mmCIF file with all atom_site columns, C-alpha atoms in Angstrom:
data_model
loop_
_atom_site.group_PDB
_atom_site.id
_atom_site.type_symbol
_atom_site.label_atom_id
_atom_site.label_alt_id
_atom_site.label_comp_id
_atom_site.label_asym_id
_atom_site.label_entity_id
_atom_site.label_seq_id
_atom_site.pdbx_PDB_ins_code
_atom_site.Cartn_x
_atom_site.Cartn_y
_atom_site.Cartn_z
_atom_site.occupancy
_atom_site.B_iso_or_equiv
_atom_site.pdbx_formal_charge
_atom_site.auth_seq_id
_atom_site.auth_comp_id
_atom_site.auth_asym_id
_atom_site.auth_atom_id
_atom_site.pdbx_PDB_model_num
ATOM 1   C CA . UNK A 1 1   ? 0.138   0.417  -0.555  1.00 84.00 ? 23  UNK A CA 1
ATOM 2   C CA . UNK A 1 2   ? 0.806   3.108  -1.228  1.00 90.00 ? 24  UNK A CA 1
ATOM 3   C CA . UNK A 1 3   ? 2.486   5.921  1.835   1.00 92.00 ? 25  UNK A CA 1
ATOM 4   C CA . UNK A 1 4   ? 3.129   9.579  1.221   1.00 95.00 ? 26  UNK A CA 1
ATOM 5   C CA . UNK A 1 5   ? 4.763   11.617 4.202   1.00 96.00 ? 27  UNK A CA 1
ATOM 6   C CA . UNK A 1 6   ? 5.690   14.983 4.022   1.00 97.00 ? 28  UNK A CA 1
ATOM 7   C CA . UNK A 1 7   ? 8.698   16.835 5.968   1.00 93.00 ? 29  UNK A CA 1
ATOM 8   C CA . UNK A 1 8   ? 8.799   18.990 7.844   1.00 92.00 ? 30  UNK A CA 1
ATOM 9   C CA . UNK A 1 9   ? 4.830   19.355 9.029   1.00 94.00 ? 31  UNK A CA 1
ATOM 10  C CA . UNK A 1 10  ? 5.756   23.141 9.325   1.00 95.00 ? 32  UNK A CA 1
ATOM 11  C CA . UNK A 1 11  ? 7.658   25.800 8.204   1.00 94.00 ? 33  UNK A CA 1
ATOM 12  C CA . UNK A 1 12  ? 8.077   29.061 9.996   1.00 96.00 ? 34  UNK A CA 1
ATOM 13  C CA . UNK A 1 13  ? 10.512  31.296 7.209   1.00 96.00 ? 35  UNK A CA 1
ATOM 14  C CA . UNK A 1 14  ? 11.478  35.252 6.930   1.00 96.00 ? 36  UNK A CA 1
ATOM 15  C CA . UNK A 1 15  ? 10.266  36.835 4.011   1.00 97.00 ? 37  UNK A CA 1
ATOM 16  C CA . UNK A 1 16  ? 12.795  36.524 0.397   1.00 97.00 ? 38  UNK A CA 1
ATOM 17  C CA . UNK A 1 17  ? 14.516  32.998 1.513   1.00 96.00 ? 39  UNK A CA 1
ATOM 18  C CA . UNK A 1 18  ? 14.498  30.098 -0.221  1.00 97.00 ? 40  UNK A CA 1
ATOM 19  C CA . UNK A 1 19  ? 12.819  27.159 1.453   1.00 95.00 ? 41  UNK A CA 1
ATOM 20  C CA . UNK A 1 20  ? 12.293  23.720 0.220   1.00 96.00 ? 42  UNK A CA 1
ATOM 21  C CA . UNK A 1 21  ? 9.468   21.202 1.128   1.00 97.00 ? 43  UNK A CA 1
ATOM 22  C CA . UNK A 1 22  ? 10.105  17.298 1.403   1.00 97.00 ? 44  UNK A CA 1
ATOM 23  C CA . UNK A 1 23  ? 7.538   14.378 -0.260  1.00 98.00 ? 45  UNK A CA 1
ATOM 24  C CA . UNK A 1 24  ? 8.429   11.061 0.342   1.00 98.00 ? 46  UNK A CA 1
ATOM 25  C CA . UNK A 1 25  ? 6.522   7.499  -0.771  1.00 97.00 ? 47  UNK A CA 1
ATOM 26  C CA . UNK A 1 26  ? 6.846   3.749  -0.525  1.00 95.00 ? 48  UNK A CA 1
ATOM 27  C CA . UNK A 1 27  ? 5.920   3.007  -3.837  1.00 92.00 ? 49  UNK A CA 1
ATOM 28  C CA . UNK A 1 28  ? 8.388   4.084  -6.489  1.00 92.00 ? 50  UNK A CA 1
ATOM 29  C CA . UNK A 1 29  ? 5.318   2.163  -9.555  1.00 91.00 ? 51  UNK A CA 1
ATOM 30  C CA . UNK A 1 30  ? 3.461   5.485  -9.763  1.00 92.00 ? 52  UNK A CA 1
ATOM 31  C CA . UNK A 1 31  ? 2.101   7.480  -13.529 1.00 91.00 ? 53  UNK A CA 1
ATOM 32  C CA . UNK A 1 32  ? 2.672   10.910 -12.064 1.00 93.00 ? 54  UNK A CA 1
ATOM 33  C CA . UNK A 1 33  ? 3.034   12.917 -8.642  1.00 95.00 ? 55  UNK A CA 1
ATOM 34  C CA . UNK A 1 34  ? 1.231   16.283 -8.406  1.00 96.00 ? 56  UNK A CA 1
ATOM 35  C CA . UNK A 1 35  ? 1.856   18.684 -5.456  1.00 98.00 ? 57  UNK A CA 1
ATOM 36  C CA . UNK A 1 36  ? -1.502  21.707 -4.501  1.00 97.00 ? 58  UNK A CA 1
ATOM 37  C CA . UNK A 1 37  ? -1.265  24.469 -2.160  1.00 97.00 ? 59  UNK A CA 1
ATOM 38  C CA . UNK A 1 38  ? -4.123  24.749 0.450   1.00 96.00 ? 60  UNK A CA 1
ATOM 39  C CA . UNK A 1 39  ? -5.149  27.886 1.986   1.00 94.00 ? 61  UNK A CA 1
ATOM 40  C CA . UNK A 1 40  ? -7.240  27.707 5.643   1.00 90.00 ? 62  UNK A CA 1
ATOM 41  C CA . UNK A 1 41  ? -11.095 26.986 4.767   1.00 87.00 ? 63  UNK A CA 1
ATOM 42  C CA . UNK A 1 42  ? -10.059 26.559 0.745   1.00 90.00 ? 64  UNK A CA 1
ATOM 43  C CA . UNK A 1 43  ? -9.867  23.983 -1.945  1.00 91.00 ? 65  UNK A CA 1
ATOM 44  C CA . UNK A 1 44  ? -6.916  22.987 -3.274  1.00 95.00 ? 66  UNK A CA 1
ATOM 45  C CA . UNK A 1 45  ? -5.318  24.474 -5.721  1.00 95.00 ? 67  UNK A CA 1
ATOM 46  C CA . UNK A 1 46  ? -2.806  22.604 -8.013  1.00 95.00 ? 68  UNK A CA 1
ATOM 47  C CA . UNK A 1 47  ? 0.091   24.356 -8.710  1.00 97.00 ? 69  UNK A CA 1
ATOM 48  C CA . UNK A 1 48  ? 2.467   21.459 -10.642 1.00 97.00 ? 70  UNK A CA 1
ATOM 49  C CA . UNK A 1 49  ? 2.541   18.105 -11.708 1.00 95.00 ? 71  UNK A CA 1
ATOM 50  C CA . UNK A 1 50  ? 4.764   15.920 -12.692 1.00 95.00 ? 72  UNK A CA 1
ATOM 51  C CA . UNK A 1 51  ? 5.051   13.417 -14.911 1.00 93.00 ? 73  UNK A CA 1
ATOM 52  C CA . UNK A 1 52  ? 6.398   9.681  -14.340 1.00 91.00 ? 74  UNK A CA 1
ATOM 53  C CA . UNK A 1 53  ? 9.140   10.172 -17.205 1.00 92.00 ? 75  UNK A CA 1
ATOM 54  C CA . UNK A 1 54  ? 10.331  13.838 -15.908 1.00 94.00 ? 76  UNK A CA 1
ATOM 55  C CA . UNK A 1 55  ? 12.870  14.604 -13.228 1.00 95.00 ? 77  UNK A CA 1
ATOM 56  C CA . UNK A 1 56  ? 11.416  17.847 -13.120 1.00 95.00 ? 78  UNK A CA 1
ATOM 57  C CA . UNK A 1 57  ? 8.945   21.176 -13.291 1.00 96.00 ? 79  UNK A CA 1
ATOM 58  C CA . UNK A 1 58  ? 8.954   24.287 -12.840 1.00 96.00 ? 80  UNK A CA 1
ATOM 59  C CA . UNK A 1 59  ? 6.441   27.491 -13.080 1.00 95.00 ? 81  UNK A CA 1
ATOM 60  C CA . UNK A 1 60  ? 7.684   31.016 -12.332 1.00 96.00 ? 82  UNK A CA 1
ATOM 61  C CA . UNK A 1 61  ? 9.180   31.443 -9.158  1.00 97.00 ? 83  UNK A CA 1
ATOM 62  C CA . UNK A 1 62  ? 8.280   27.206 -7.809  1.00 97.00 ? 84  UNK A CA 1
ATOM 63  C CA . UNK A 1 63  ? 10.653  24.423 -9.128  1.00 97.00 ? 85  UNK A CA 1
ATOM 64  C CA . UNK A 1 64  ? 9.562   20.350 -8.649  1.00 97.00 ? 86  UNK A CA 1
ATOM 65  C CA . UNK A 1 65  ? 12.247  17.748 -8.915  1.00 97.00 ? 87  UNK A CA 1
ATOM 66  C CA . UNK A 1 66  ? 11.175  13.400 -9.246  1.00 97.00 ? 88  UNK A CA 1
ATOM 67  C CA . UNK A 1 67  ? 12.972  10.887 -8.111  1.00 96.00 ? 89  UNK A CA 1
ATOM 68  C CA . UNK A 1 68  ? 11.348  8.158  -8.519  1.00 93.00 ? 90  UNK A CA 1
ATOM 69  C CA . UNK A 1 69  ? 13.852  5.595  -7.730  1.00 92.00 ? 91  UNK A CA 1
ATOM 70  C CA . UNK A 1 70  ? 14.171  6.792  -4.293  1.00 95.00 ? 92  UNK A CA 1
ATOM 71  C CA . UNK A 1 71  ? 10.760  7.128  -3.878  1.00 96.00 ? 93  UNK A CA 1
ATOM 72  C CA . UNK A 1 72  ? 11.437  11.449 -2.964  1.00 97.00 ? 94  UNK A CA 1
ATOM 73  C CA . UNK A 1 73  ? 9.876   14.814 -4.869  1.00 98.00 ? 95  UNK A CA 1
ATOM 74  C CA . UNK A 1 74  ? 10.837  18.262 -3.414  1.00 97.00 ? 96  UNK A CA 1
ATOM 75  C CA . UNK A 1 75  ? 8.987   21.603 -3.444  1.00 97.00 ? 97  UNK A CA 1
ATOM 76  C CA . UNK A 1 76  ? 10.767  24.549 -4.162  1.00 97.00 ? 98  UNK A CA 1
ATOM 77  C CA . UNK A 1 77  ? 10.087  27.848 -3.411  1.00 97.00 ? 99  UNK A CA 1
ATOM 78  C CA . UNK A 1 78  ? 12.361  31.222 -4.797  1.00 97.00 ? 100 UNK A CA 1
ATOM 79  C CA . UNK A 1 79  ? 12.329  34.579 -2.674  1.00 97.00 ? 101 UNK A CA 1
ATOM 80  C CA . UNK A 1 80  ? 9.112   33.113 -0.306  1.00 96.00 ? 102 UNK A CA 1
ATOM 81  C CA . UNK A 1 81  ? 6.594   36.329 0.186   1.00 97.00 ? 103 UNK A CA 1
ATOM 82  C CA . UNK A 1 82  ? 3.911   36.021 2.601   1.00 96.00 ? 104 UNK A CA 1
ATOM 83  C CA . UNK A 1 83  ? 1.208   35.247 0.595   1.00 96.00 ? 105 UNK A CA 1
ATOM 84  C CA . UNK A 1 84  ? 3.332   31.860 0.139   1.00 97.00 ? 106 UNK A CA 1
ATOM 85  C CA . UNK A 1 85  ? 1.828   30.340 4.051   1.00 97.00 ? 107 UNK A CA 1
ATOM 86  C CA . UNK A 1 86  ? -0.708  27.903 2.650   1.00 97.00 ? 108 UNK A CA 1
ATOM 87  C CA . UNK A 1 87  ? -0.716  24.103 3.634   1.00 97.00 ? 109 UNK A CA 1
ATOM 88  C CA . UNK A 1 88  ? 1.474   22.708 0.496   1.00 98.00 ? 110 UNK A CA 1
ATOM 89  C CA . UNK A 1 89  ? 0.208   18.867 -0.224  1.00 97.00 ? 111 UNK A CA 1
ATOM 90  C CA . UNK A 1 90  ? 1.769   16.989 -2.296  1.00 97.00 ? 112 UNK A CA 1
ATOM 91  C CA . UNK A 1 91  ? -0.407  13.552 -4.361  1.00 95.00 ? 113 UNK A CA 1
ATOM 92  C CA . UNK A 1 92  ? 0.789   10.507 -6.306  1.00 94.00 ? 114 UNK A CA 1
ATOM 93  C CA . UNK A 1 93  ? -1.075  8.739  -8.646  1.00 92.00 ? 115 UNK A CA 1
ATOM 94  C CA . UNK A 1 94  ? -0.633  4.956  -8.842  1.00 83.00 ? 116 UNK A CA 1
ATOM 95  C CA . UNK A 1 95  ? 0.885   3.159  -12.056 1.00 78.00 ? 117 UNK A CA 1
ATOM 96  C CA . UNK A 1 96  ? -2.563  2.168  -13.175 1.00 71.00 ? 118 UNK A CA 1
ATOM 97  C CA . UNK A 1 97  ? -3.742  5.915  -13.285 1.00 63.00 ? 119 UNK A CA 1
ATOM 98  C CA . UNK A 1 98  ? -6.412  5.142  -11.268 1.00 73.00 ? 120 UNK A CA 1
ATOM 99  C CA . UNK A 1 99  ? -5.764  6.291  -7.687  1.00 82.00 ? 121 UNK A CA 1
ATOM 100 C CA . UNK A 1 100 ? -4.580  9.265  -5.809  1.00 90.00 ? 122 UNK A CA 1
ATOM 101 C CA . UNK A 1 101 ? -2.499  9.399  -2.302  1.00 91.00 ? 123 UNK A CA 1
ATOM 102 C CA . UNK A 1 102 ? -2.014  12.437 -0.341  1.00 93.00 ? 124 UNK A CA 1
ATOM 103 C CA . UNK A 1 103 ? 0.620   13.586 2.044   1.00 94.00 ? 125 UNK A CA 1
ATOM 104 C CA . UNK A 1 104 ? -0.452  14.695 5.244   1.00 94.00 ? 126 UNK A CA 1
ATOM 105 C CA . UNK A 1 105 ? 1.323   18.794 3.811   1.00 95.00 ? 127 UNK A CA 1
ATOM 106 C CA . UNK A 1 106 ? 3.452   20.476 5.210   1.00 97.00 ? 128 UNK A CA 1
ATOM 107 C CA . UNK A 1 107 ? 2.121   24.186 6.905   1.00 96.00 ? 129 UNK A CA 1
ATOM 108 C CA . UNK A 1 108 ? 4.416   27.155 5.388   1.00 97.00 ? 130 UNK A CA 1
ATOM 109 C CA . UNK A 1 109 ? 4.557   30.396 7.206   1.00 97.00 ? 131 UNK A CA 1
ATOM 110 C CA . UNK A 1 110 ? 6.399   33.285 5.207   1.00 97.00 ? 132 UNK A CA 1
ATOM 111 C CA . UNK A 1 111 ? 6.582   36.407 8.314   1.00 96.00 ? 133 UNK A CA 1
ATOM 112 C CA . UNK A 1 112 ? 6.064   39.569 6.323   1.00 94.00 ? 134 UNK A CA 1
ATOM 113 C CA . UNK B 2 1   ? -18.846 28.571 -15.240 1.00 59.00 ? 16  UNK B CA 1
ATOM 114 C CA . UNK B 2 2   ? -16.170 25.323 -16.757 1.00 67.00 ? 17  UNK B CA 1
ATOM 115 C CA . UNK B 2 3   ? -14.423 23.648 -13.778 1.00 91.00 ? 18  UNK B CA 1
ATOM 116 C CA . UNK B 2 4   ? -15.519 22.004 -11.066 1.00 94.00 ? 19  UNK B CA 1
ATOM 117 C CA . UNK B 2 5   ? -18.183 22.799 -8.932  1.00 95.00 ? 20  UNK B CA 1
ATOM 118 C CA . UNK B 2 6   ? -19.444 21.015 -5.859  1.00 96.00 ? 21  UNK B CA 1
ATOM 119 C CA . UNK B 2 7   ? -23.155 22.399 -3.922  1.00 95.00 ? 22  UNK B CA 1
ATOM 120 C CA . UNK B 2 8   ? -23.947 22.872 -0.944  1.00 96.00 ? 23  UNK B CA 1
ATOM 121 C CA . UNK B 2 9   ? -21.297 24.635 -0.096  1.00 95.00 ? 24  UNK B CA 1
ATOM 122 C CA . UNK B 2 10  ? -22.100 24.839 3.312   1.00 97.00 ? 25  UNK B CA 1
ATOM 123 C CA . UNK B 2 11  ? -25.039 22.330 5.724   1.00 97.00 ? 26  UNK B CA 1
ATOM 124 C CA . UNK B 2 12  ? -26.508 20.845 8.517   1.00 97.00 ? 27  UNK B CA 1
ATOM 125 C CA . UNK B 2 13  ? -28.162 18.382 9.346   1.00 97.00 ? 28  UNK B CA 1
ATOM 126 C CA . UNK B 2 14  ? -28.723 16.012 12.368  1.00 97.00 ? 29  UNK B CA 1
ATOM 127 C CA . UNK B 2 15  ? -28.056 12.247 12.727  1.00 97.00 ? 30  UNK B CA 1
ATOM 128 C CA . UNK B 2 16  ? -29.798 10.083 10.809  1.00 97.00 ? 31  UNK B CA 1
ATOM 129 C CA . UNK B 2 17  ? -31.124 12.068 8.294   1.00 97.00 ? 32  UNK B CA 1
ATOM 130 C CA . UNK B 2 18  ? -30.388 10.970 4.259   1.00 97.00 ? 33  UNK B CA 1
ATOM 131 C CA . UNK B 2 19  ? -28.085 13.689 3.393   1.00 97.00 ? 34  UNK B CA 1
ATOM 132 C CA . UNK B 2 20  ? -26.821 14.552 -0.564  1.00 98.00 ? 35  UNK B CA 1
ATOM 133 C CA . UNK B 2 21  ? -23.663 16.309 -1.770  1.00 98.00 ? 36  UNK B CA 1
ATOM 134 C CA . UNK B 2 22  ? -23.625 17.235 -5.625  1.00 97.00 ? 37  UNK B CA 1
ATOM 135 C CA . UNK B 2 23  ? -20.573 17.562 -7.831  1.00 97.00 ? 38  UNK B CA 1
ATOM 136 C CA . UNK B 2 24  ? -20.343 18.824 -11.326 1.00 97.00 ? 39  UNK B CA 1
ATOM 137 C CA . UNK B 2 25  ? -18.161 18.655 -13.968 1.00 96.00 ? 40  UNK B CA 1
ATOM 138 C CA . UNK B 2 26  ? -17.339 20.161 -17.068 1.00 94.00 ? 41  UNK B CA 1
ATOM 139 C CA . UNK B 2 27  ? -14.332 18.929 -18.682 1.00 90.00 ? 42  UNK B CA 1
ATOM 140 C CA . UNK B 2 28  ? -16.044 15.667 -19.256 1.00 89.00 ? 43  UNK B CA 1
ATOM 141 C CA . UNK B 2 29  ? -13.146 14.256 -17.131 1.00 93.00 ? 44  UNK B CA 1
ATOM 142 C CA . UNK B 2 30  ? -13.540 10.138 -17.222 1.00 93.00 ? 45  UNK B CA 1
ATOM 143 C CA . UNK B 2 31  ? -12.110 10.171 -13.022 1.00 93.00 ? 46  UNK B CA 1
ATOM 144 C CA . UNK B 2 32  ? -14.226 11.552 -10.265 1.00 95.00 ? 47  UNK B CA 1
ATOM 145 C CA . UNK B 2 33  ? -13.153 11.454 -6.778  1.00 96.00 ? 48  UNK B CA 1
ATOM 146 C CA . UNK B 2 34  ? -14.350 11.469 -3.350  1.00 97.00 ? 49  UNK B CA 1
ATOM 147 C CA . UNK B 2 35  ? -12.337 12.894 -0.708  1.00 96.00 ? 50  UNK B CA 1
ATOM 148 C CA . UNK B 2 36  ? -13.148 14.592 3.175   1.00 97.00 ? 51  UNK B CA 1
ATOM 149 C CA . UNK B 2 37  ? -10.150 15.850 5.014   1.00 95.00 ? 52  UNK B CA 1
ATOM 150 C CA . UNK B 2 38  ? -10.429 15.723 8.419   1.00 93.00 ? 53  UNK B CA 1
ATOM 151 C CA . UNK B 2 39  ? -7.423  17.172 11.461  1.00 85.00 ? 54  UNK B CA 1
ATOM 152 C CA . UNK B 2 40  ? -5.730  14.707 12.398  1.00 80.00 ? 55  UNK B CA 1
ATOM 153 C CA . UNK B 2 41  ? -6.316  11.824 8.683   1.00 82.00 ? 56  UNK B CA 1
ATOM 154 C CA . UNK B 2 42  ? -5.729  14.612 6.097   1.00 86.00 ? 57  UNK B CA 1
ATOM 155 C CA . UNK B 2 43  ? -7.399  13.937 2.921   1.00 92.00 ? 58  UNK B CA 1
ATOM 156 C CA . UNK B 2 44  ? -8.893  10.445 2.744   1.00 93.00 ? 59  UNK B CA 1
ATOM 157 C CA . UNK B 2 45  ? -10.485 8.913  -0.920  1.00 93.00 ? 60  UNK B CA 1
ATOM 158 C CA . UNK B 2 46  ? -14.606 7.704  -0.427  1.00 96.00 ? 61  UNK B CA 1
ATOM 159 C CA . UNK B 2 47  ? -15.012 6.258  -3.311  1.00 96.00 ? 62  UNK B CA 1
ATOM 160 C CA . UNK B 2 48  ? -13.692 6.790  -6.806  1.00 94.00 ? 63  UNK B CA 1
ATOM 161 C CA . UNK B 2 49  ? -15.431 6.374  -10.455 1.00 95.00 ? 64  UNK B CA 1
ATOM 162 C CA . UNK B 2 50  ? -13.144 5.882  -13.646 1.00 92.00 ? 65  UNK B CA 1
ATOM 163 C CA . UNK B 2 51  ? -16.496 6.446  -16.007 1.00 93.00 ? 66  UNK B CA 1
ATOM 164 C CA . UNK B 2 52  ? -20.127 6.295  -16.093 1.00 92.00 ? 67  UNK B CA 1
ATOM 165 C CA . UNK B 2 53  ? -21.856 3.627  -14.327 1.00 92.00 ? 68  UNK B CA 1
ATOM 166 C CA . UNK B 2 54  ? -18.426 2.422  -12.890 1.00 93.00 ? 69  UNK B CA 1
ATOM 167 C CA . UNK B 2 55  ? -17.457 3.220  -9.061  1.00 95.00 ? 70  UNK B CA 1
ATOM 168 C CA . UNK B 2 56  ? -15.288 1.806  -6.833  1.00 93.00 ? 71  UNK B CA 1
ATOM 169 C CA . UNK B 2 57  ? -14.244 2.423  -2.743  1.00 94.00 ? 72  UNK B CA 1
ATOM 170 C CA . UNK B 2 58  ? -11.610 3.730  -1.612  1.00 91.00 ? 73  UNK B CA 1
ATOM 171 C CA . UNK B 2 59  ? -10.296 3.936  2.221   1.00 89.00 ? 74  UNK B CA 1
ATOM 172 C CA . UNK B 2 60  ? -13.309 5.115  3.768   1.00 94.00 ? 75  UNK B CA 1
ATOM 173 C CA . UNK B 2 61  ? -16.206 4.474  1.443   1.00 96.00 ? 76  UNK B CA 1
ATOM 174 C CA . UNK B 2 62  ? -19.160 3.147  5.222   1.00 96.00 ? 77  UNK B CA 1
ATOM 175 C CA . UNK B 2 63  ? -22.261 5.328  5.445   1.00 96.00 ? 78  UNK B CA 1
ATOM 176 C CA . UNK B 2 64  ? -21.689 6.404  1.648   1.00 98.00 ? 79  UNK B CA 1
ATOM 177 C CA . UNK B 2 65  ? -23.333 5.856  -1.440  1.00 97.00 ? 80  UNK B CA 1
ATOM 178 C CA . UNK B 2 66  ? -22.511 7.275  -4.761  1.00 97.00 ? 81  UNK B CA 1
ATOM 179 C CA . UNK B 2 67  ? -24.252 6.866  -8.760  1.00 95.00 ? 82  UNK B CA 1
ATOM 180 C CA . UNK B 2 68  ? -22.501 8.056  -11.697 1.00 96.00 ? 83  UNK B CA 1
ATOM 181 C CA . UNK B 2 69  ? -25.104 8.004  -14.287 1.00 94.00 ? 84  UNK B CA 1
ATOM 182 C CA . UNK B 2 70  ? -24.054 10.951 -16.467 1.00 94.00 ? 85  UNK B CA 1
ATOM 183 C CA . UNK B 2 71  ? -19.740 11.401 -17.042 1.00 94.00 ? 86  UNK B CA 1
ATOM 184 C CA . UNK B 2 72  ? -20.275 14.326 -15.357 1.00 95.00 ? 87  UNK B CA 1
ATOM 185 C CA . UNK B 2 73  ? -22.198 14.280 -12.508 1.00 97.00 ? 88  UNK B CA 1
ATOM 186 C CA . UNK B 2 74  ? -21.210 12.344 -9.464  1.00 98.00 ? 89  UNK B CA 1
ATOM 187 C CA . UNK B 2 75  ? -23.193 12.872 -6.175  1.00 98.00 ? 90  UNK B CA 1
ATOM 188 C CA . UNK B 2 76  ? -22.406 11.779 -2.644  1.00 98.00 ? 91  UNK B CA 1
ATOM 189 C CA . UNK B 2 77  ? -25.324 10.638 -0.444  1.00 98.00 ? 92  UNK B CA 1
ATOM 190 C CA . UNK B 2 78  ? -24.933 9.886  3.142   1.00 97.00 ? 93  UNK B CA 1
ATOM 191 C CA . UNK B 2 79  ? -27.978 7.145  3.948   1.00 94.00 ? 94  UNK B CA 1
ATOM 192 C CA . UNK B 2 80  ? -28.016 8.418  7.896   1.00 97.00 ? 95  UNK B CA 1
ATOM 193 C CA . UNK B 2 81  ? -25.500 10.742 8.490   1.00 97.00 ? 96  UNK B CA 1
ATOM 194 C CA . UNK B 2 82  ? -24.102 10.131 11.699  1.00 97.00 ? 97  UNK B CA 1
ATOM 195 C CA . UNK B 2 83  ? -21.863 13.140 14.118  1.00 97.00 ? 98  UNK B CA 1
ATOM 196 C CA . UNK B 2 84  ? -18.344 11.483 12.387  1.00 96.00 ? 99  UNK B CA 1
ATOM 197 C CA . UNK B 2 85  ? -19.048 12.334 9.228   1.00 97.00 ? 100 UNK B CA 1
ATOM 198 C CA . UNK B 2 86  ? -18.836 15.530 9.988   1.00 97.00 ? 101 UNK B CA 1
ATOM 199 C CA . UNK B 2 87  ? -16.091 17.068 7.445   1.00 97.00 ? 102 UNK B CA 1
ATOM 200 C CA . UNK B 2 88  ? -15.018 18.578 4.563   1.00 97.00 ? 103 UNK B CA 1
ATOM 201 C CA . UNK B 2 89  ? -15.572 17.279 0.985   1.00 98.00 ? 104 UNK B CA 1
ATOM 202 C CA . UNK B 2 90  ? -14.357 17.423 -1.423  1.00 97.00 ? 105 UNK B CA 1
ATOM 203 C CA . UNK B 2 91  ? -15.001 16.404 -5.282  1.00 97.00 ? 106 UNK B CA 1
ATOM 204 C CA . UNK B 2 92  ? -11.952 15.869 -7.780  1.00 96.00 ? 107 UNK B CA 1
ATOM 205 C CA . UNK B 2 93  ? -11.796 14.851 -11.387 1.00 95.00 ? 108 UNK B CA 1
ATOM 206 C CA . UNK B 2 94  ? -9.378  14.220 -14.228 1.00 93.00 ? 109 UNK B CA 1
ATOM 207 C CA . UNK B 2 95  ? -7.798  12.027 -17.148 1.00 88.00 ? 110 UNK B CA 1
ATOM 208 C CA . UNK B 2 96  ? -5.829  9.885  -16.926 1.00 77.00 ? 111 UNK B CA 1
ATOM 209 C CA . UNK B 2 97  ? -2.494  11.610 -18.142 1.00 78.00 ? 112 UNK B CA 1
ATOM 210 C CA . UNK B 2 98  ? -3.130  14.887 -16.130 1.00 84.00 ? 113 UNK B CA 1
ATOM 211 C CA . UNK B 2 99  ? -3.743  15.919 -12.935 1.00 89.00 ? 114 UNK B CA 1
ATOM 212 C CA . UNK B 2 100 ? -6.035  16.404 -10.035 1.00 93.00 ? 115 UNK B CA 1
ATOM 213 C CA . UNK B 2 101 ? -8.168  18.741 -10.043 1.00 94.00 ? 116 UNK B CA 1
ATOM 214 C CA . UNK B 2 102 ? -11.041 19.509 -7.107  1.00 95.00 ? 117 UNK B CA 1
ATOM 215 C CA . UNK B 2 103 ? -14.348 21.645 -6.277  1.00 94.00 ? 118 UNK B CA 1
ATOM 216 C CA . UNK B 2 104 ? -14.338 24.268 -3.353  1.00 94.00 ? 119 UNK B CA 1
ATOM 217 C CA . UNK B 2 105 ? -15.577 21.881 -1.389  1.00 95.00 ? 120 UNK B CA 1
ATOM 218 C CA . UNK B 2 106 ? -19.157 21.338 1.011   1.00 97.00 ? 121 UNK B CA 1
ATOM 219 C CA . UNK B 2 107 ? -19.021 22.106 4.991   1.00 96.00 ? 122 UNK B CA 1
ATOM 220 C CA . UNK B 2 108 ? -21.318 19.036 6.550   1.00 97.00 ? 123 UNK B CA 1
ATOM 221 C CA . UNK B 2 109 ? -21.565 19.606 10.118  1.00 97.00 ? 124 UNK B CA 1
ATOM 222 C CA . UNK B 2 110 ? -24.174 16.999 11.571  1.00 97.00 ? 125 UNK B CA 1
ATOM 223 C CA . UNK B 2 111 ? -25.939 17.148 14.477  1.00 95.00 ? 126 UNK B CA 1
#
């Protein structure tokens, strides 16, 4: 059974710092991996999708990498801003393409 | 509006009542999902559907019923609501090679 963990559970940084969020999964037979952002009381917004054949994806200040063999993905946020404060979740899709398994999330606070 | 919409946004009900949460998507995605999100448990899959008339159980299906007679709709019914079903419910849709897209959620309180 696929299990997804995220470290750290919470992170507080001053504005302007570059930071890395980690996502680990136990079964490397994945179809793709997706990073989401969730603001309090809101739904999940997709940030980046990495297919299993890809190594990384970039969108603006965000860069996500994928190392399937080691069961890891990282989300790099450059020059963090207070507006980046949210919970970040990763999810892996199984190799049958049917189901997604979510990590518990990292709660990020960027202080002005 | 294009996208995935859930209704109602908020719902208060009493134990034992039947409640249906609606989900509608305009992309004609094959896959649709229902998740519940609770503090301490994260997002847990209730049911999913790979196509119209095809549904399958997720991690926490007990007490819930789904149907998918049309590709665009995937309602979730709580047959006899219990307090433990107080939660935020999210519907999502996807195609196999694409990512998951979420609705805004339904906050359900069972008194």
